[in-house]
Amino acid sequence: MVRGDLLCPGEECMAQILDGKAVARKVLADVKAGVAAVKDRSGATPTLAVVLVGDFPSSKIYIANKKKAAAEVGIASRDFLYAEGLSQPELLGLLRQLNADPAIHGILLQLPLPSGCDEGEAIAAIAPEKDVDGFHPMNLGLLLAGTPTVVPCTPAGVMEILDHYGVELKGAEAVVVGRSRIVGKPLAQLLLARHATVTMCHTRTRDLAAHTLRAELLCVAAGRPQVITGAMVREGAVVVDVGINRLESGRLVGDVEFESAAKRARAITPVPGGVGPMTVAMLMKNTLQAARRQLGL
Ligand code: GUN
């Protein structure tokens, strides 16, 4: 199912590491070349508006990573940061202004929004062609319709990793844990489109392990640290861990207990260094595509 040799340090046969950092580097190199070509042909610089409302320490880190990647590939970013908050009408007004600005090609509205802001209404206020996160109902609808245009970055990154490592999806028994709009739901659609047999599990699933133990491909975006243990992983499965959680000890862990899962999996993404870097890389790819479309290239 997976190309390449398995690493077997010590007694236990450990799984192959699916290196998201390396795949992200490759995507970013392609985007960088694409951005240079856009600049050559149109004279315009692909530009991303970065909108952050509220004082969320983790959002600030995510945004810093995204801006750093943008600078590396030649995408300009413009900041609209409101640590003190913004009323819903003010936020909608800002988004309308960015929609109308031809020098802005993509709008990143970092989530979550503070309580009091209506996330769904704000996302729907972004022009679909500038929605580089792919969260707008129209873009999610196009994905469901089988004509994806802008695909949410994290699930798109998961697919990129699976394809890079040659994971066979046709007919595969795939289980997705988590049903968020950002990851679980779009990821299930992408896997379905590639002819996997997809089961979705969530907080109300009665016997989670009964499902995960059937999975040849197990994708976990539950938002709960180490909720999937090795005993819940099928022998020889490919495991993709979308979670990133900081324990009280300060240690970063995924939604999968890596050490025990790696003993049973054939291949697994690490945390950090797995899906995380792919989200940022795919955002850059989506921004380049949005700029190309708006510039008629
Ligand atoms: N918050 C957590 N993940 C994401 C993401 O991929 N995009 C945005 N805009 N906000 C997020």
PDB file of C-alpha atoms and ligand atoms in Angstrom:
ATOM      1  CA  MET A   1       0.000   0.000   0.000  1.00  0.00           C
ATOM      2  CA  VAL A   2       2.883   2.359   0.718  1.00  0.00           C
ATOM      3  CA  ARG A   3       6.049   2.707  -1.300  1.00  0.00           C
ATOM      4  CA  GLY A   4       9.412   2.635   0.426  1.00  0.00           C
ATOM      5  CA  ASP A   5      10.986   0.532   3.101  1.00  0.00           C
ATOM      6  CA  LEU A   6       9.638   0.271   6.582  1.00  0.00           C
ATOM      7  CA  LEU A   7      11.974   1.403   9.304  1.00  0.00           C
ATOM      8  CA  CYS A   8      12.587  -1.247  11.942  1.00  0.00           C
ATOM      9  CA  PRO A   9      14.698   0.225  14.740  1.00  0.00           C
ATOM     10  CA  GLY A  10      15.168  -2.148  17.671  1.00  0.00           C
ATOM     11  CA  GLU A  11      12.864  -5.064  18.374  1.00  0.00           C
ATOM     12  CA  GLU A  12       9.568  -3.471  17.378  1.00  0.00           C
ATOM     13  CA  CYS A  13       8.886  -2.882  13.698  1.00  0.00           C
ATOM     14  CA  MET A  14       8.115   0.814  13.531  1.00  0.00           C
ATOM     15  CA  ALA A  15       5.949   2.343  10.855  1.00  0.00           C
ATOM     16  CA  GLN A  16       7.187   4.391   7.962  1.00  0.00           C
ATOM     17  CA  ILE A  17       7.060   8.095   8.824  1.00  0.00           C
ATOM     18  CA  LEU A  18       4.949  10.142   6.422  1.00  0.00           C
ATOM     19  CA  ASP A  19       7.054  13.284   6.379  1.00  0.00           C
ATOM     20  CA  GLY A  20       4.721  16.264   5.913  1.00  0.00           C
ATOM     21  CA  LYS A  21       7.586  18.712   6.201  1.00  0.00           C
ATOM     22  CA  ALA A  22       9.301  17.211   3.162  1.00  0.00           C
ATOM     23  CA  VAL A  23       6.081  17.096   1.102  1.00  0.00           C
ATOM     24  CA  ALA A  24       5.298  20.701   2.116  1.00  0.00           C
ATOM     25  CA  ARG A  25       8.759  21.812   0.924  1.00  0.00           C
ATOM     26  CA  LYS A  26       8.028  20.310  -2.482  1.00  0.00           C
ATOM     27  CA  VAL A  27       4.601  22.013  -2.709  1.00  0.00           C
ATOM     28  CA  LEU A  28       6.113  25.357  -1.642  1.00  0.00           C
ATOM     29  CA  ALA A  29       8.863  25.077  -4.267  1.00  0.00           C
ATOM     30  CA  ASP A  30       6.192  24.576  -6.974  1.00  0.00           C
ATOM     31  CA  VAL A  31       4.163  27.502  -5.616  1.00  0.00           C
ATOM     32  CA  LYS A  32       7.250  29.729  -5.598  1.00  0.00           C
ATOM     33  CA  ALA A  33       7.842  29.010  -9.290  1.00  0.00           C
ATOM     34  CA  GLY A  34       4.147  29.648 -10.003  1.00  0.00           C
ATOM     35  CA  VAL A  35       4.196  32.980  -8.164  1.00  0.00           C
ATOM     36  CA  ALA A  36       7.262  34.108 -10.136  1.00  0.00           C
ATOM     37  CA  ALA A  37       5.485  33.200 -13.389  1.00  0.00           C
ATOM     38  CA  VAL A  38       2.378  35.201 -12.367  1.00  0.00           C
ATOM     39  CA  LYS A  39       4.554  38.231 -11.579  1.00  0.00           C
ATOM     40  CA  ASP A  40       6.334  37.905 -14.943  1.00  0.00           C
ATOM     41  CA  ARG A  41       3.165  37.589 -16.953  1.00  0.00           C
ATOM     42  CA  SER A  42       0.907  40.098 -15.196  1.00  0.00           C
ATOM     43  CA  GLY A  43       3.163  42.390 -13.179  1.00  0.00           C
ATOM     44  CA  ALA A  44       0.897  41.715 -10.198  1.00  0.00           C
ATOM     45  CA  THR A  45       2.018  40.180  -6.912  1.00  0.00           C
ATOM     46  CA  PRO A  46      -0.346  37.519  -5.515  1.00  0.00           C
ATOM     47  CA  THR A  47      -1.541  39.045  -2.236  1.00  0.00           C
ATOM     48  CA  LEU A  48      -3.148  37.521   0.833  1.00  0.00           C
ATOM     49  CA  ALA A  49      -5.150  39.527   3.385  1.00  0.00           C
ATOM     50  CA  VAL A  50      -4.664  38.070   6.858  1.00  0.00           C
ATOM     51  CA  VAL A  51      -7.596  38.796   9.181  1.00  0.00           C
ATOM     52  CA  LEU A  52      -7.426  37.982  12.885  1.00  0.00           C
ATOM     53  CA  VAL A  53     -10.125  39.058  15.305  1.00  0.00           C
ATOM     54  CA  GLY A  54      -9.495  38.578  19.014  1.00  0.00           C
ATOM     55  CA  ASP A  55      -6.496  37.716  21.114  1.00  0.00           C
ATOM     56  CA  PHE A  56      -5.866  34.000  20.511  1.00  0.00           C
ATOM     57  CA  PRO A  57      -2.246  32.974  21.207  1.00  0.00           C
ATOM     58  CA  SER A  58      -2.422  29.844  19.029  1.00  0.00           C
ATOM     59  CA  SER A  59      -3.983  31.803  16.137  1.00  0.00           C
ATOM     60  CA  LYS A  60      -1.079  34.255  16.335  1.00  0.00           C
ATOM     61  CA  ILE A  61       1.375  31.368  15.942  1.00  0.00           C
ATOM     62  CA  TYR A  62      -0.571  29.914  12.987  1.00  0.00           C
ATOM     63  CA  ILE A  63      -0.686  33.325  11.312  1.00  0.00           C
ATOM     64  CA  ALA A  64       3.026  33.923  11.840  1.00  0.00           C
ATOM     65  CA  ASN A  65       3.743  30.543  10.151  1.00  0.00           C
ATOM     66  CA  LYS A  66       1.459  31.390   7.233  1.00  0.00           C
ATOM     67  CA  LYS A  67       3.014  34.832   6.731  1.00  0.00           C
ATOM     68  CA  LYS A  68       6.505  33.348   6.849  1.00  0.00           C
ATOM     69  CA  ALA A  69       5.596  30.789   4.172  1.00  0.00           C
ATOM     70  CA  ALA A  70       3.990  33.526   2.044  1.00  0.00           C
ATOM     71  CA  ALA A  71       7.173  35.606   2.196  1.00  0.00           C
ATOM     72  CA  GLU A  72       9.258  32.560   1.253  1.00  0.00           C
ATOM     73  CA  VAL A  73       7.251  31.906  -1.921  1.00  0.00           C
ATOM     74  CA  GLY A  74       6.893  35.574  -2.908  1.00  0.00           C
ATOM     75  CA  ILE A  75       3.237  36.048  -1.915  1.00  0.00           C
ATOM     76  CA  ALA A  76       2.603  39.446  -0.286  1.00  0.00           C
ATOM     77  CA  SER A  77       0.556  39.518   2.880  1.00  0.00           C
ATOM     78  CA  ARG A  78      -1.397  42.401   4.377  1.00  0.00           C
ATOM     79  CA  ASP A  79      -2.398  42.328   8.015  1.00  0.00           C
ATOM     80  CA  PHE A  80      -5.797  43.179   9.436  1.00  0.00           C
ATOM     81  CA  LEU A  81      -5.298  42.284  13.085  1.00  0.00           C
ATOM     82  CA  TYR A  82      -7.838  43.267  15.730  1.00  0.00           C
ATOM     83  CA  ALA A  83      -6.625  41.883  19.046  1.00  0.00           C
ATOM     84  CA  GLU A  84      -9.214  44.000  20.886  1.00  0.00           C
ATOM     85  CA  GLY A  85     -12.022  42.462  18.837  1.00  0.00           C
ATOM     86  CA  LEU A  86     -14.336  43.823  16.179  1.00  0.00           C
ATOM     87  CA  SER A  87     -18.122  43.941  16.071  1.00  0.00           C
ATOM     88  CA  GLN A  88     -19.867  41.641  13.593  1.00  0.00           C
ATOM     89  CA  PRO A  89     -20.998  44.576  11.377  1.00  0.00           C
ATOM     90  CA  GLU A  90     -17.435  45.966  11.397  1.00  0.00           C
ATOM     91  CA  LEU A  91     -16.024  42.563  10.433  1.00  0.00           C
ATOM     92  CA  LEU A  92     -18.555  42.167   7.608  1.00  0.00           C
ATOM     93  CA  GLY A  93     -17.665  45.691   6.437  1.00  0.00           C
ATOM     94  CA  LEU A  94     -13.951  44.842   6.390  1.00  0.00           C
ATOM     95  CA  LEU A  95     -14.576  41.642   4.422  1.00  0.00           C
ATOM     96  CA  ARG A  96     -16.692  43.529   1.866  1.00  0.00           C
ATOM     97  CA  GLN A  97     -13.898  46.078   1.474  1.00  0.00           C
ATOM     98  CA  LEU A  98     -11.326  43.298   0.899  1.00  0.00           C
ATOM     99  CA  ASN A  99     -13.681  41.559  -1.567  1.00  0.00           C
ATOM    100  CA  ALA A 100     -13.834  44.765  -3.602  1.00  0.00           C
ATOM    101  CA  ASP A 101     -10.063  45.431  -3.565  1.00  0.00           C
ATOM    102  CA  PRO A 102      -8.499  44.130  -6.823  1.00  0.00           C
ATOM    103  CA  ALA A 103      -5.029  44.138  -5.220  1.00  0.00           C
ATOM    104  CA  ILE A 104      -6.147  41.425  -2.742  1.00  0.00           C
ATOM    105  CA  HIS A 105      -6.427  37.928  -4.230  1.00  0.00           C
ATOM    106  CA  GLY A 106      -7.030  35.852  -1.124  1.00  0.00           C
ATOM    107  CA  ILE A 107      -8.650  36.427   2.266  1.00  0.00           C
ATOM    108  CA  LEU A 108      -7.584  34.359   5.255  1.00  0.00           C
ATOM    109  CA  LEU A 109     -10.033  34.775   8.116  1.00  0.00           C
ATOM    110  CA  GLN A 110      -8.270  32.971  10.938  1.00  0.00           C
ATOM    111  CA  LEU A 111     -10.651  30.920  13.094  1.00  0.00           C
ATOM    112  CA  PRO A 112     -11.928  30.786  15.754  1.00  0.00           C
ATOM    113  CA  LEU A 113     -13.645  34.152  16.005  1.00  0.00           C
ATOM    114  CA  PRO A 114     -14.414  35.541  19.466  1.00  0.00           C
ATOM    115  CA  SER A 115     -17.765  34.690  21.015  1.00  0.00           C
ATOM    116  CA  GLY A 116     -20.267  37.224  19.794  1.00  0.00           C
ATOM    117  CA  CYS A 117     -19.083  36.932  16.195  1.00  0.00           C
ATOM    118  CA  ASP A 118     -21.059  34.711  13.842  1.00  0.00           C
ATOM    119  CA  GLU A 119     -18.471  32.505  12.115  1.00  0.00           C
ATOM    120  CA  GLY A 120     -20.851  31.130   9.479  1.00  0.00           C
ATOM    121  CA  GLU A 121     -22.052  34.581   8.473  1.00  0.00           C
ATOM    122  CA  ALA A 122     -18.484  35.933   8.295  1.00  0.00           C
ATOM    123  CA  ILE A 123     -17.253  33.036   6.136  1.00  0.00           C
ATOM    124  CA  ALA A 124     -20.230  33.436   3.804  1.00  0.00           C
ATOM    125  CA  ALA A 125     -19.394  37.157   3.456  1.00  0.00           C
ATOM    126  CA  ILE A 126     -16.033  36.369   1.835  1.00  0.00           C
ATOM    127  CA  ALA A 127     -16.158  36.403  -1.972  1.00  0.00           C
ATOM    128  CA  PRO A 128     -15.958  32.710  -2.993  1.00  0.00           C
ATOM    129  CA  GLU A 129     -13.121  33.434  -5.437  1.00  0.00           C
ATOM    130  CA  LYS A 130     -11.047  34.967  -2.593  1.00  0.00           C
ATOM    131  CA  ASP A 131     -11.919  32.239  -0.080  1.00  0.00           C
ATOM    132  CA  VAL A 132      -8.476  30.585   0.010  1.00  0.00           C
ATOM    133  CA  ASP A 133      -9.517  28.429   2.979  1.00  0.00           C
ATOM    134  CA  GLY A 134     -12.291  26.807   0.937  1.00  0.00           C
ATOM    135  CA  PHE A 135     -14.799  27.203   3.782  1.00  0.00           C
ATOM    136  CA  HIS A 136     -17.393  29.266   1.898  1.00  0.00           C
ATOM    137  CA  PRO A 137     -20.660  27.318   1.464  1.00  0.00           C
ATOM    138  CA  MET A 138     -20.323  27.644  -2.305  1.00  0.00           C
ATOM    139  CA  ASN A 139     -16.846  26.114  -2.318  1.00  0.00           C
ATOM    140  CA  LEU A 140     -17.920  23.324   0.046  1.00  0.00           C
ATOM    141  CA  GLY A 141     -20.964  22.751  -2.180  1.00  0.00           C
ATOM    142  CA  LEU A 142     -18.778  22.482  -5.285  1.00  0.00           C
ATOM    143  CA  LEU A 143     -16.708  19.851  -3.476  1.00  0.00           C
ATOM    144  CA  LEU A 144     -19.874  17.905  -2.657  1.00  0.00           C
ATOM    145  CA  ALA A 145     -21.051  18.304  -6.252  1.00  0.00           C
ATOM    146  CA  GLY A 146     -17.851  16.655  -7.480  1.00  0.00           C
ATOM    147  CA  THR A 147     -16.374  19.812  -9.053  1.00  0.00           C
ATOM    148  CA  PRO A 148     -13.980  21.024  -6.342  1.00  0.00           C
ATOM    149  CA  THR A 149     -12.617  24.514  -6.976  1.00  0.00           C
ATOM    150  CA  VAL A 150     -11.018  25.631  -3.717  1.00  0.00           C
ATOM    151  CA  VAL A 151     -10.422  22.723  -1.335  1.00  0.00           C
ATOM    152  CA  PRO A 152      -9.890  23.354   2.410  1.00  0.00           C
ATOM    153  CA  CYS A 153      -6.162  23.374   3.122  1.00  0.00           C
ATOM    154  CA  THR A 154      -5.834  20.673   5.775  1.00  0.00           C
ATOM    155  CA  PRO A 155      -7.773  17.931   3.952  1.00  0.00           C
ATOM    156  CA  ALA A 156      -6.077  18.936   0.689  1.00  0.00           C
ATOM    157  CA  GLY A 157      -2.755  18.533   2.493  1.00  0.00           C
ATOM    158  CA  VAL A 158      -3.726  15.086   3.763  1.00  0.00           C
ATOM    159  CA  MET A 159      -4.505  13.998   0.179  1.00  0.00           C
ATOM    160  CA  GLU A 160      -1.173  15.409  -1.013  1.00  0.00           C
ATOM    161  CA  ILE A 161       0.704  13.354   1.600  1.00  0.00           C
ATOM    162  CA  LEU A 162      -1.221  10.176   0.704  1.00  0.00           C
ATOM    163  CA  ASP A 163      -0.513  10.694  -3.002  1.00  0.00           C
ATOM    164  CA  HIS A 164       3.145  11.518  -2.417  1.00  0.00           C
ATOM    165  CA  TYR A 165       3.630   8.195  -0.639  1.00  0.00           C
ATOM    166  CA  GLY A 166       1.535   6.272  -3.166  1.00  0.00           C
ATOM    167  CA  VAL A 167      -1.178   5.162  -0.750  1.00  0.00           C
ATOM    168  CA  GLU A 168      -3.790   3.236  -2.722  1.00  0.00           C
ATOM    169  CA  LEU A 169      -7.235   4.739  -2.070  1.00  0.00           C
ATOM    170  CA  LYS A 170      -9.476   2.939  -4.550  1.00  0.00           C
ATOM    171  CA  GLY A 171     -11.616   0.491  -2.600  1.00  0.00           C
ATOM    172  CA  ALA A 172      -9.682   1.142   0.617  1.00  0.00           C
ATOM    173  CA  GLU A 173     -11.518   0.953   3.929  1.00  0.00           C
ATOM    174  CA  ALA A 174     -11.094   4.544   5.184  1.00  0.00           C
ATOM    175  CA  VAL A 175     -12.270   5.811   8.557  1.00  0.00           C
ATOM    176  CA  VAL A 176     -12.363   9.534   9.359  1.00  0.00           C
ATOM    177  CA  VAL A 177     -12.666  10.460  13.027  1.00  0.00           C
ATOM    178  CA  GLY A 178     -14.116  13.971  13.435  1.00  0.00           C
ATOM    179  CA  ARG A 179     -16.808  15.742  11.420  1.00  0.00           C
ATOM    180  CA  SER A 180     -15.707  19.385  11.412  1.00  0.00           C
ATOM    181  CA  ARG A 181     -16.408  21.681   8.489  1.00  0.00           C
ATOM    182  CA  ILE A 182     -12.665  22.449   8.320  1.00  0.00           C
ATOM    183  CA  VAL A 183     -11.321  18.887   8.155  1.00  0.00           C
ATOM    184  CA  GLY A 184     -13.531  15.826   8.671  1.00  0.00           C
ATOM    185  CA  LYS A 185     -16.397  16.545   6.295  1.00  0.00           C
ATOM    186  CA  PRO A 186     -14.311  17.765   3.332  1.00  0.00           C
ATOM    187  CA  LEU A 187     -11.724  15.017   3.851  1.00  0.00           C
ATOM    188  CA  ALA A 188     -14.451  12.354   3.688  1.00  0.00           C
ATOM    189  CA  GLN A 189     -15.631  13.854   0.382  1.00  0.00           C
ATOM    190  CA  LEU A 190     -12.120  13.883  -1.079  1.00  0.00           C
ATOM    191  CA  LEU A 191     -11.590  10.236  -0.107  1.00  0.00           C
ATOM    192  CA  LEU A 192     -15.009   9.284  -1.531  1.00  0.00           C
ATOM    193  CA  ALA A 193     -14.119  11.013  -4.801  1.00  0.00           C
ATOM    194  CA  ARG A 194     -11.064   8.745  -4.955  1.00  0.00           C
ATOM    195  CA  HIS A 195     -13.245   5.660  -4.492  1.00  0.00           C
ATOM    196  CA  ALA A 196     -12.418   4.835  -0.878  1.00  0.00           C
ATOM    197  CA  THR A 197     -15.157   3.289   1.251  1.00  0.00           C
ATOM    198  CA  VAL A 198     -15.551   5.986   3.887  1.00  0.00           C
ATOM    199  CA  THR A 199     -16.902   5.730   7.412  1.00  0.00           C
ATOM    200  CA  MET A 200     -17.225   8.885   9.505  1.00  0.00           C
ATOM    201  CA  CYS A 201     -16.951   8.671  13.278  1.00  0.00           C
ATOM    202  CA  HIS A 202     -17.628  11.440  15.784  1.00  0.00           C
ATOM    203  CA  THR A 203     -18.331  12.160  19.445  1.00  0.00           C
ATOM    204  CA  ARG A 204     -21.624  10.224  19.396  1.00  0.00           C
ATOM    205  CA  THR A 205     -20.200   7.138  17.677  1.00  0.00           C
ATOM    206  CA  ARG A 206     -21.058   4.213  19.951  1.00  0.00           C
ATOM    207  CA  ASP A 207     -18.086   1.885  19.558  1.00  0.00           C
ATOM    208  CA  LEU A 208     -15.247   3.947  18.091  1.00  0.00           C
ATOM    209  CA  ALA A 209     -12.667   1.139  18.263  1.00  0.00           C
ATOM    210  CA  ALA A 210     -14.924  -1.236  16.316  1.00  0.00           C
ATOM    211  CA  HIS A 211     -14.727   1.201  13.399  1.00  0.00           C
ATOM    212  CA  THR A 212     -11.091   2.256  13.669  1.00  0.00           C
ATOM    213  CA  LEU A 213      -9.970  -1.390  13.854  1.00  0.00           C
ATOM    214  CA  ARG A 214     -11.467  -1.937  10.371  1.00  0.00           C
ATOM    215  CA  ALA A 215      -9.571   1.002   8.861  1.00  0.00           C
ATOM    216  CA  GLU A 216      -6.855   0.442   6.274  1.00  0.00           C
ATOM    217  CA  LEU A 217      -6.613   4.235   6.238  1.00  0.00           C
ATOM    218  CA  LEU A 218      -7.339   5.958   9.550  1.00  0.00           C
ATOM    219  CA  CYS A 219      -7.557   9.776   9.506  1.00  0.00           C
ATOM    220  CA  VAL A 220      -8.021  11.390  12.889  1.00  0.00           C
ATOM    221  CA  ALA A 221      -9.208  14.985  13.317  1.00  0.00           C
ATOM    222  CA  ALA A 222     -11.023  14.646  16.612  1.00  0.00           C
ATOM    223  CA  GLY A 223      -9.475  17.612  18.407  1.00  0.00           C
ATOM    224  CA  ARG A 224      -8.808  15.458  21.482  1.00  0.00           C
ATOM    225  CA  PRO A 225      -5.267  14.569  22.541  1.00  0.00           C
ATOM    226  CA  GLN A 226      -4.294  10.925  21.996  1.00  0.00           C
ATOM    227  CA  VAL A 227      -7.897   9.723  21.747  1.00  0.00           C
ATOM    228  CA  ILE A 228      -6.772   6.945  19.373  1.00  0.00           C
ATOM    229  CA  THR A 229      -4.452   4.432  21.030  1.00  0.00           C
ATOM    230  CA  GLY A 230      -2.408   1.702  19.389  1.00  0.00           C
ATOM    231  CA  ALA A 231      -4.999  -0.891  20.452  1.00  0.00           C
ATOM    232  CA  MET A 232      -7.522   0.912  18.218  1.00  0.00           C
ATOM    233  CA  VAL A 233      -5.310   0.730  15.103  1.00  0.00           C
ATOM    234  CA  ARG A 234      -5.577  -2.104  12.586  1.00  0.00           C
ATOM    235  CA  GLU A 235      -2.326  -3.976  11.968  1.00  0.00           C
ATOM    236  CA  GLY A 236      -0.756  -2.547   8.786  1.00  0.00           C
ATOM    237  CA  ALA A 237      -2.963   0.562   8.614  1.00  0.00           C
ATOM    238  CA  VAL A 238      -1.908   3.957   7.294  1.00  0.00           C
ATOM    239  CA  VAL A 239      -2.566   6.508  10.044  1.00  0.00           C
ATOM    240  CA  VAL A 240      -2.931  10.249   9.414  1.00  0.00           C
ATOM    241  CA  ASP A 241      -3.038  12.374  12.555  1.00  0.00           C
ATOM    242  CA  VAL A 242      -4.491  15.830  11.975  1.00  0.00           C
ATOM    243  CA  GLY A 243      -4.544  16.802  15.653  1.00  0.00           C
ATOM    244  CA  ILE A 244      -2.159  19.107  17.428  1.00  0.00           C
ATOM    245  CA  ASN A 245      -2.551  19.525  21.179  1.00  0.00           C
ATOM    246  CA  ARG A 246      -0.300  20.878  23.888  1.00  0.00           C
ATOM    247  CA  LEU A 247      -0.306  18.807  27.060  1.00  0.00           C
ATOM    248  CA  GLU A 248       0.101  20.430  30.481  1.00  0.00           C
ATOM    249  CA  SER A 249       3.699  19.236  30.402  1.00  0.00           C
ATOM    250  CA  GLY A 250       4.218  21.471  27.373  1.00  0.00           C
ATOM    251  CA  ARG A 251       4.650  18.500  25.020  1.00  0.00           C
ATOM    252  CA  LEU A 252       2.936  18.674  21.629  1.00  0.00           C
ATOM    253  CA  VAL A 253       0.899  15.578  20.782  1.00  0.00           C
ATOM    254  CA  GLY A 254      -1.600  14.607  18.119  1.00  0.00           C
ATOM    255  CA  ASP A 255      -5.013  12.980  18.410  1.00  0.00           C
ATOM    256  CA  VAL A 256      -3.243   9.621  18.064  1.00  0.00           C
ATOM    257  CA  GLU A 257      -0.969   8.089  20.686  1.00  0.00           C
ATOM    258  CA  PHE A 258       2.052   7.954  18.395  1.00  0.00           C
ATOM    259  CA  GLU A 259       4.289   5.421  20.143  1.00  0.00           C
ATOM    260  CA  SER A 260       1.678   2.657  20.453  1.00  0.00           C
ATOM    261  CA  ALA A 261       0.057   3.378  17.076  1.00  0.00           C
ATOM    262  CA  ALA A 262       3.403   3.288  15.259  1.00  0.00           C
ATOM    263  CA  LYS A 263       3.925  -0.291  16.446  1.00  0.00           C
ATOM    264  CA  ARG A 264       0.828  -1.445  14.572  1.00  0.00           C
ATOM    265  CA  ALA A 265       0.609   0.971  11.657  1.00  0.00           C
ATOM    266  CA  ARG A 266       2.399   0.467   8.361  1.00  0.00           C
ATOM    267  CA  ALA A 267       2.846   4.225   8.026  1.00  0.00           C
ATOM    268  CA  ILE A 268       1.997   7.212  10.193  1.00  0.00           C
ATOM    269  CA  THR A 269       2.262  11.016  10.233  1.00  0.00           C
ATOM    270  CA  PRO A 270       4.201  12.462  13.172  1.00  0.00           C
ATOM    271  CA  VAL A 271       3.095  15.433  15.299  1.00  0.00           C
ATOM    272  CA  PRO A 272       4.624  17.913  14.783  1.00  0.00           C
ATOM    273  CA  GLY A 273       5.959  17.584  11.226  1.00  0.00           C
ATOM    274  CA  GLY A 274       3.056  15.701   9.663  1.00  0.00           C
ATOM    275  CA  VAL A 275      -0.141  17.354   8.499  1.00  0.00           C
ATOM    276  CA  GLY A 276       0.609  20.777  10.096  1.00  0.00           C
ATOM    277  CA  PRO A 277       3.163  22.001   7.541  1.00  0.00           C
ATOM    278  CA  MET A 278       0.880  20.805   4.731  1.00  0.00           C
ATOM    279  CA  THR A 279      -1.964  23.105   5.826  1.00  0.00           C
ATOM    280  CA  VAL A 280       0.286  26.124   5.388  1.00  0.00           C
ATOM    281  CA  ALA A 281       1.672  24.888   2.050  1.00  0.00           C
ATOM    282  CA  MET A 282      -1.816  24.242   0.638  1.00  0.00           C
ATOM    283  CA  LEU A 283      -2.933  27.721   1.714  1.00  0.00           C
ATOM    284  CA  MET A 284      -0.123  29.123  -0.428  1.00  0.00           C
ATOM    285  CA  LYS A 285      -1.181  26.892  -3.319  1.00  0.00           C
ATOM    286  CA  ASN A 286      -4.810  28.047  -2.986  1.00  0.00           C
ATOM    287  CA  THR A 287      -3.699  31.692  -2.880  1.00  0.00           C
ATOM    288  CA  LEU A 288      -1.655  31.266  -6.061  1.00  0.00           C
ATOM    289  CA  GLN A 289      -4.626  29.607  -7.799  1.00  0.00           C
ATOM    290  CA  ALA A 290      -6.974  32.382  -6.639  1.00  0.00           C
ATOM    291  CA  ALA A 291      -4.582  35.036  -7.978  1.00  0.00           C
ATOM    292  CA  ARG A 292      -4.265  33.225 -11.309  1.00  0.00           C
ATOM    293  CA  ARG A 293      -8.048  33.028 -11.712  1.00  0.00           C
ATOM    294  CA  GLN A 294      -8.583  36.692 -10.800  1.00  0.00           C
ATOM    295  CA  LEU A 295      -5.812  37.835 -13.130  1.00  0.00           C
ATOM    296  CA  GLY A 296      -7.193  35.695 -15.954  1.00  0.00           C
ATOM    297  CA  LEU A 297      -4.022  33.576 -16.212  1.00  0.00           C
TER     298      LEU A 297
HETATM  299  N1  GUN B   1      -8.272  27.621  12.468  1.00  0.00           N
HETATM  300  C1  GUN B   1      -7.825  26.361  12.592  1.00  0.00           C
HETATM  301  N2  GUN B   1      -7.477  25.851  11.393  1.00  0.00           N
HETATM  302  C2  GUN B   1      -7.723  26.823  10.493  1.00  0.00           C
HETATM  303  C3  GUN B   1      -7.570  26.910   9.082  1.00  0.00           C
HETATM  304  O1  GUN B   1      -7.137  25.976   8.391  1.00  0.00           O
HETATM  305  N3  GUN B   1      -7.914  28.089   8.520  1.00  0.00           N
HETATM  306  C4  GUN B   1      -8.406  29.125   9.259  1.00  0.00           C
HETATM  307  N4  GUN B   1      -8.756  30.232   8.609  1.00  0.00           N
HETATM  308  N5  GUN B   1      -8.562  29.081  10.548  1.00  0.00           N
HETATM  309  C5  GUN B   1      -8.225  27.937  11.170  1.00  0.00           C
END
